[in-house]
Amino acid sequence: MIEIERDGAVCLLTLNRPEKLNALSSSLETALGEELDGEAVRTSACVVIAGEGRAFSAGADLTELGERTPEGVAAYYQGAGHVYERVAALPQPTIAAIHGYCLGGGLELALATDFRVADRTAVFGFPEVSLGILPSSGGTHRLVRLAGPARAKHLMLLGGRFGPDEALAAGLLTDVVEEGGARARALELGRQLAEQPRLAVSLTKQAIDVMPEASRQAGILLERLAYGMLSQTEDHRQS
Ligand code: COA
């Protein structure tokens, strides 16, 4: 369900359930989680996530949603559903290469990466509220940080679809490229990131991720400690 390729130090993971527009079933999420533990990801400097077929992902598998009890939801987030947090917690930078539908859980997966590149065919949206639920794989937490509360509420409460230009204006994307170009652009960005000193990239990414929750004092201390560590590396000595 996941295709893995290496392009030098960049690892490309492709959601491979095109007949269901890469709907995120528990099995697909579990397969993705297994790849995160695999050597191809562990040894990479950057991870790109893309979708096979005509969509990045049409979101959570609707055939599984209706079957969940409250206990089932809790168990899901202990298992397959934890993959969104695991993507976000990867120490190396991550990029979503988006084309076609990127809805609901598919958009939440994209928001769990560090950078999103979309082509002109991308269609975004959060249909959850219209289904009587809410984005619950980290989406509300991540969207409010990227887009601010008013825009996040607008996008999630009304649930309308939007294109790459609106996504770019809302701060969700780093780049919009021509049709068919998202994967190539994401790999190009991945290669640029992979050329940077790996530990410096990783600690800076992790510092940026914890800063909004850290007090100023803790944040400043963390920066200094990380600097102390990086100042001892060969990458820094040779610079
Ligand atoms: N869960 C499970 N299956 C899904 C799916 C989802 N989220 N999204 C698409 N599929 C399946 C369809 O059931 C269909 O399967 P089938 O060929 O066996 O019938 C296949 O993927 C292709 O989808 P289809 O609806 O025929 O394509 P389309 O181009 O007409 O429409 C969408 C595309 C994305 C607009 C439509 O599939 C859709 O609305 N999907 C649900 C989106 C959603 O609400 N996601 C968030 C859930 S929180």
mmCIF file of C-alpha atoms in Angstrom, chain A:
data_model
loop_
_atom_site.group_PDB
_atom_site.id
_atom_site.type_symbol
_atom_site.label_atom_id
_atom_site.label_comp_id
_atom_site.label_asym_id
_atom_site.label_seq_id
_atom_site.Cartn_x
_atom_site.Cartn_y
_atom_site.Cartn_z
ATOM 1 C CA MET A 1 0.000 0.000 0.000
ATOM 2 C CA ILE A 2 3.055 2.217 0.254
ATOM 3 C CA GLU A 3 5.626 2.435 -2.501
ATOM 4 C CA ILE A 4 9.116 3.354 -1.338
ATOM 5 C CA GLU A 5 11.806 4.890 -3.491
ATOM 6 C CA ARG A 6 15.107 6.528 -2.684
ATOM 7 C CA ASP A 7 16.416 9.507 -4.627
ATOM 8 C CA GLY A 8 19.853 9.890 -3.041
ATOM 9 C CA ALA A 9 19.277 10.937 0.562
ATOM 10 C CA VAL A 10 15.593 11.690 -0.081
ATOM 11 C CA CYS A 11 13.009 8.990 0.629
ATOM 12 C CA LEU A 12 9.784 9.095 -1.394
ATOM 13 C CA LEU A 13 6.767 7.359 0.131
ATOM 14 C CA THR A 14 3.790 7.043 -2.224
ATOM 15 C CA LEU A 15 0.323 6.202 -0.918
ATOM 16 C CA ASN A 16 -0.642 3.414 -3.262
ATOM 17 C CA ARG A 17 -4.368 2.765 -3.112
ATOM 18 C CA PRO A 18 -5.350 4.645 -6.257
ATOM 19 C CA GLU A 19 -8.600 2.723 -6.848
ATOM 20 C CA LYS A 20 -9.946 4.361 -3.648
ATOM 21 C CA LEU A 21 -8.196 7.695 -4.249
ATOM 22 C CA ASN A 22 -5.738 6.748 -1.481
ATOM 23 C CA ALA A 23 -8.472 6.843 1.175
ATOM 24 C CA LEU A 24 -6.712 6.416 4.495
ATOM 25 C CA SER A 25 -7.925 3.078 5.777
ATOM 26 C CA SER A 26 -6.425 1.673 8.984
ATOM 27 C CA SER A 27 -4.386 -0.741 6.843
ATOM 28 C CA LEU A 28 -2.949 2.092 4.759
ATOM 29 C CA GLU A 29 -2.128 4.082 7.903
ATOM 30 C CA THR A 30 -0.526 0.997 9.487
ATOM 31 C CA ALA A 31 1.524 0.369 6.329
ATOM 32 C CA LEU A 32 2.691 3.987 6.368
ATOM 33 C CA GLY A 33 3.614 3.669 10.048
ATOM 34 C CA GLU A 34 5.644 0.538 9.311
ATOM 35 C CA GLU A 35 7.597 2.355 6.616
ATOM 36 C CA LEU A 36 8.421 5.147 9.057
ATOM 37 C CA ASP A 37 10.275 2.511 11.103
ATOM 38 C CA GLY A 38 12.026 1.081 8.041
ATOM 39 C CA GLU A 39 15.607 1.668 7.022
ATOM 40 C CA ALA A 40 14.755 3.724 3.927
ATOM 41 C CA VAL A 41 13.117 6.400 6.083
ATOM 42 C CA ARG A 42 15.477 6.105 9.060
ATOM 43 C CA THR A 43 18.578 6.684 6.950
ATOM 44 C CA SER A 44 17.097 9.472 4.819
ATOM 45 C CA ALA A 45 17.754 13.192 5.162
ATOM 46 C CA CYS A 46 14.256 14.133 3.985
ATOM 47 C CA VAL A 47 10.954 12.336 3.405
ATOM 48 C CA VAL A 48 8.505 13.185 0.606
ATOM 49 C CA ILE A 49 4.944 11.833 0.747
ATOM 50 C CA ALA A 50 2.904 11.668 -2.467
ATOM 51 C CA GLY A 51 -0.176 9.872 -3.770
ATOM 52 C CA GLU A 52 -0.491 7.423 -6.664
ATOM 53 C CA GLY A 53 -3.239 7.880 -9.256
ATOM 54 C CA ARG A 54 -5.493 10.923 -9.528
ATOM 55 C CA ALA A 55 -5.376 12.133 -5.903
ATOM 56 C CA PHE A 56 -3.048 12.749 -3.002
ATOM 57 C CA SER A 57 -5.743 11.338 -0.716
ATOM 58 C CA ALA A 58 -9.545 11.602 -0.445
ATOM 59 C CA GLY A 59 -9.268 11.378 3.345
ATOM 60 C CA ALA A 60 -10.295 8.917 6.011
ATOM 61 C CA ASP A 61 -11.825 5.721 4.682
ATOM 62 C CA LEU A 62 -15.541 6.461 4.964
ATOM 63 C CA THR A 63 -16.388 2.755 5.178
ATOM 64 C CA GLU A 64 -14.494 2.539 8.499
ATOM 65 C CA LEU A 65 -15.722 5.764 10.103
ATOM 66 C CA GLY A 66 -19.255 4.630 10.861
ATOM 67 C CA GLU A 67 -18.103 1.472 12.611
ATOM 68 C CA ARG A 68 -16.232 3.143 15.457
ATOM 69 C CA THR A 69 -17.436 3.177 19.053
ATOM 70 C CA PRO A 70 -15.876 5.667 21.514
ATOM 71 C CA GLU A 71 -13.619 2.828 22.691
ATOM 72 C CA GLY A 72 -12.833 2.058 19.056
ATOM 73 C CA VAL A 73 -11.793 5.665 18.456
ATOM 74 C CA ALA A 74 -9.465 5.554 21.480
ATOM 75 C CA ALA A 75 -7.953 2.265 20.276
ATOM 76 C CA TYR A 76 -7.603 3.647 16.739
ATOM 77 C CA TYR A 77 -5.542 6.604 17.956
ATOM 78 C CA GLN A 78 -3.339 4.248 19.995
ATOM 79 C CA GLY A 79 -2.616 2.304 16.809
ATOM 80 C CA ALA A 80 -3.058 3.122 13.110
ATOM 81 C CA GLY A 81 -4.366 6.651 13.780
ATOM 82 C CA HIS A 82 -1.182 7.644 15.609
ATOM 83 C CA VAL A 83 0.666 7.772 12.280
ATOM 84 C CA TYR A 84 -0.144 11.488 11.787
ATOM 85 C CA GLU A 85 1.704 12.349 15.002
ATOM 86 C CA ARG A 86 4.538 10.053 13.991
ATOM 87 C CA VAL A 87 4.934 11.814 10.642
ATOM 88 C CA ALA A 88 4.987 15.162 12.450
ATOM 89 C CA ALA A 89 7.583 13.871 14.920
ATOM 90 C CA LEU A 90 10.076 12.628 12.311
ATOM 91 C CA PRO A 91 13.440 14.242 13.029
ATOM 92 C CA GLN A 92 14.169 14.974 9.360
ATOM 93 C CA PRO A 93 12.171 17.445 7.231
ATOM 94 C CA THR A 94 9.109 16.142 5.426
ATOM 95 C CA ILE A 95 7.304 17.388 2.318
ATOM 96 C CA ALA A 96 3.859 16.533 0.946
ATOM 97 C CA ALA A 97 3.653 16.511 -2.866
ATOM 98 C CA ILE A 98 -0.025 17.191 -3.553
ATOM 99 C CA HIS A 99 -2.116 16.757 -6.670
ATOM 100 C CA GLY A 100 -5.832 16.141 -7.111
ATOM 101 C CA TYR A 101 -8.035 15.644 -4.066
ATOM 102 C CA CYS A 102 -6.454 16.364 -0.696
ATOM 103 C CA LEU A 103 -9.430 16.123 1.625
ATOM 104 C CA GLY A 104 -10.082 15.516 5.309
ATOM 105 C CA GLY A 105 -7.525 13.082 6.705
ATOM 106 C CA GLY A 106 -5.499 13.464 3.502
ATOM 107 C CA LEU A 107 -5.150 17.164 4.233
ATOM 108 C CA GLU A 108 -4.408 16.385 7.887
ATOM 109 C CA LEU A 109 -1.593 14.093 6.750
ATOM 110 C CA ALA A 110 -0.258 16.867 4.524
ATOM 111 C CA LEU A 111 -0.483 19.324 7.445
ATOM 112 C CA ALA A 112 1.595 16.912 9.555
ATOM 113 C CA THR A 113 4.519 17.433 7.146
ATOM 114 C CA ASP A 114 6.820 20.446 7.245
ATOM 115 C CA PHE A 115 6.296 21.672 3.689
ATOM 116 C CA ARG A 116 3.486 21.251 1.186
ATOM 117 C CA VAL A 117 3.920 21.620 -2.551
ATOM 118 C CA ALA A 118 0.809 21.401 -4.726
ATOM 119 C CA ASP A 119 0.139 21.385 -8.413
ATOM 120 C CA ARG A 120 -2.703 23.257 -10.133
ATOM 121 C CA THR A 121 -5.031 20.225 -9.948
ATOM 122 C CA ALA A 122 -5.049 20.210 -6.124
ATOM 123 C CA VAL A 123 -8.470 20.376 -4.437
ATOM 124 C CA PHE A 124 -8.442 20.888 -0.694
ATOM 125 C CA GLY A 125 -11.192 20.681 1.872
ATOM 126 C CA PHE A 126 -12.279 19.553 5.308
ATOM 127 C CA PRO A 127 -15.579 17.668 4.857
ATOM 128 C CA GLU A 128 -15.602 16.396 8.446
ATOM 129 C CA VAL A 129 -17.980 18.957 9.989
ATOM 130 C CA SER A 130 -20.510 18.358 7.233
ATOM 131 C CA LEU A 131 -20.300 14.666 8.194
ATOM 132 C CA GLY A 132 -21.069 15.580 11.812
ATOM 133 C CA ILE A 133 -17.526 15.013 13.097
ATOM 134 C CA LEU A 134 -14.332 17.094 13.132
ATOM 135 C CA PRO A 135 -10.785 16.817 11.837
ATOM 136 C CA SER A 136 -9.255 14.805 14.679
ATOM 137 C CA SER A 137 -5.845 13.694 13.453
ATOM 138 C CA GLY A 138 -4.095 16.866 14.572
ATOM 139 C CA GLY A 139 -5.810 18.989 11.914
ATOM 140 C CA THR A 140 -7.429 21.640 14.090
ATOM 141 C CA HIS A 141 -4.220 22.112 16.089
ATOM 142 C CA ARG A 142 -2.045 22.395 13.003
ATOM 143 C CA LEU A 143 -4.376 24.503 10.858
ATOM 144 C CA VAL A 144 -4.826 27.193 13.502
ATOM 145 C CA ARG A 145 -1.044 27.578 13.706
ATOM 146 C CA LEU A 146 -0.653 27.864 9.948
ATOM 147 C CA ALA A 147 -3.702 29.876 9.013
ATOM 148 C CA GLY A 148 -4.864 31.607 12.223
ATOM 149 C CA PRO A 149 -8.158 30.975 14.048
ATOM 150 C CA ALA A 150 -10.565 32.905 11.795
ATOM 151 C CA ARG A 151 -9.358 31.312 8.571
ATOM 152 C CA ALA A 152 -9.139 27.872 10.235
ATOM 153 C CA LYS A 153 -12.758 28.191 11.408
ATOM 154 C CA HIS A 154 -13.864 29.378 7.978
ATOM 155 C CA LEU A 155 -12.223 26.434 6.225
ATOM 156 C CA MET A 156 -13.330 23.809 8.742
ATOM 157 C CA LEU A 157 -16.815 24.939 9.807
ATOM 158 C CA LEU A 158 -18.063 25.605 6.277
ATOM 159 C CA GLY A 159 -16.165 22.688 4.778
ATOM 160 C CA GLY A 160 -15.981 24.172 1.279
ATOM 161 C CA ARG A 161 -13.425 22.988 -1.217
ATOM 162 C CA PHE A 162 -10.611 25.319 -2.184
ATOM 163 C CA GLY A 163 -7.808 25.342 -4.708
ATOM 164 C CA PRO A 164 -4.063 25.862 -4.554
ATOM 165 C CA ASP A 165 -4.208 29.659 -4.763
ATOM 166 C CA GLU A 166 -6.411 29.920 -1.678
ATOM 167 C CA ALA A 167 -4.290 27.296 0.086
ATOM 168 C CA LEU A 168 -1.162 29.308 -0.692
ATOM 169 C CA ALA A 169 -2.781 32.529 0.536
ATOM 170 C CA ALA A 170 -3.842 30.767 3.753
ATOM 171 C CA GLY A 171 -0.237 29.780 4.438
ATOM 172 C CA LEU A 172 -0.764 26.077 3.840
ATOM 173 C CA LEU A 173 1.595 25.747 0.880
ATOM 174 C CA THR A 174 5.175 26.716 0.159
ATOM 175 C CA ASP A 175 4.815 26.337 -3.580
ATOM 176 C CA VAL A 176 2.267 25.919 -6.381
ATOM 177 C CA VAL A 177 3.524 24.333 -9.594
ATOM 178 C CA GLU A 178 2.069 23.397 -12.957
ATOM 179 C CA GLU A 179 -0.038 20.258 -13.368
ATOM 180 C CA GLY A 180 1.999 17.109 -12.822
ATOM 181 C CA GLY A 181 4.937 18.952 -11.257
ATOM 182 C CA ALA A 182 4.374 18.523 -7.511
ATOM 183 C CA ARG A 183 6.462 15.401 -7.046
ATOM 184 C CA ALA A 184 9.440 16.779 -9.011
ATOM 185 C CA ARG A 185 9.301 20.082 -7.115
ATOM 186 C CA ALA A 186 9.057 18.276 -3.758
ATOM 187 C CA LEU A 187 12.042 16.082 -4.645
ATOM 188 C CA GLU A 188 13.999 19.160 -5.710
ATOM 189 C CA LEU A 189 13.246 20.854 -2.385
ATOM 190 C CA GLY A 190 14.092 17.561 -0.643
ATOM 191 C CA ARG A 191 17.487 17.434 -2.344
ATOM 192 C CA GLN A 192 18.193 21.039 -1.293
ATOM 193 C CA LEU A 193 17.325 20.181 2.307
ATOM 194 C CA ALA A 194 19.429 17.005 2.125
ATOM 195 C CA GLU A 195 22.477 19.064 1.155
ATOM 196 C CA GLN A 196 22.295 21.026 4.402
ATOM 197 C CA PRO A 197 24.092 19.759 7.544
ATOM 198 C CA ARG A 198 21.760 17.008 8.730
ATOM 199 C CA LEU A 199 21.917 17.451 12.498
ATOM 200 C CA ALA A 200 21.581 21.241 12.239
ATOM 201 C CA VAL A 201 18.485 20.816 10.043
ATOM 202 C CA SER A 202 16.978 18.271 12.398
ATOM 203 C CA LEU A 203 17.543 20.230 15.622
ATOM 204 C CA THR A 204 16.335 23.466 14.035
ATOM 205 C CA LYS A 205 13.169 21.745 12.768
ATOM 206 C CA GLN A 206 12.508 20.271 16.201
ATOM 207 C CA ALA A 207 13.226 23.568 17.949
ATOM 208 C CA ILE A 208 10.757 25.396 15.685
ATOM 209 C CA ASP A 209 8.146 22.708 16.369
ATOM 210 C CA VAL A 210 8.375 22.994 20.157
ATOM 211 C CA MET A 211 8.732 26.803 20.354
ATOM 212 C CA PRO A 212 5.023 27.690 20.272
ATOM 213 C CA GLU A 213 4.535 25.556 23.387
ATOM 214 C CA ALA A 214 7.751 26.556 25.165
ATOM 215 C CA SER A 215 8.092 29.523 27.484
ATOM 216 C CA ARG A 216 10.518 32.173 26.240
ATOM 217 C CA GLN A 217 13.046 31.120 28.868
ATOM 218 C CA ALA A 218 12.785 27.425 28.022
ATOM 219 C CA GLY A 219 12.965 28.231 24.305
ATOM 220 C CA ILE A 220 16.088 30.354 24.685
ATOM 221 C CA LEU A 221 17.728 27.678 26.848
ATOM 222 C CA LEU A 222 16.850 24.991 24.292
ATOM 223 C CA GLU A 223 18.417 27.077 21.506
ATOM 224 C CA ARG A 224 21.602 27.522 23.472
ATOM 225 C CA LEU A 225 21.838 23.841 24.373
ATOM 226 C CA ALA A 226 21.266 22.836 20.768
ATOM 227 C CA TYR A 227 23.885 25.369 19.667
ATOM 228 C CA GLY A 228 26.333 23.915 22.195
ATOM 229 C CA MET A 229 25.760 20.496 20.654
ATOM 230 C CA LEU A 230 25.974 21.674 17.033
ATOM 231 C CA SER A 231 29.096 23.745 17.688
ATOM 232 C CA GLN A 232 30.943 20.461 18.322
ATOM 233 C CA THR A 233 30.012 18.827 15.020
ATOM 234 C CA GLU A 234 32.326 18.246 12.068
ATOM 235 C CA ASP A 235 29.795 20.071 9.870
ATOM 236 C CA HIS A 236 30.330 23.234 11.905
ATOM 237 C CA ARG A 237 34.090 22.832 12.319
ATOM 238 C CA GLN A 238 34.538 22.450 8.570
ATOM 239 C CA SER A 239 32.292 25.397 7.716
#
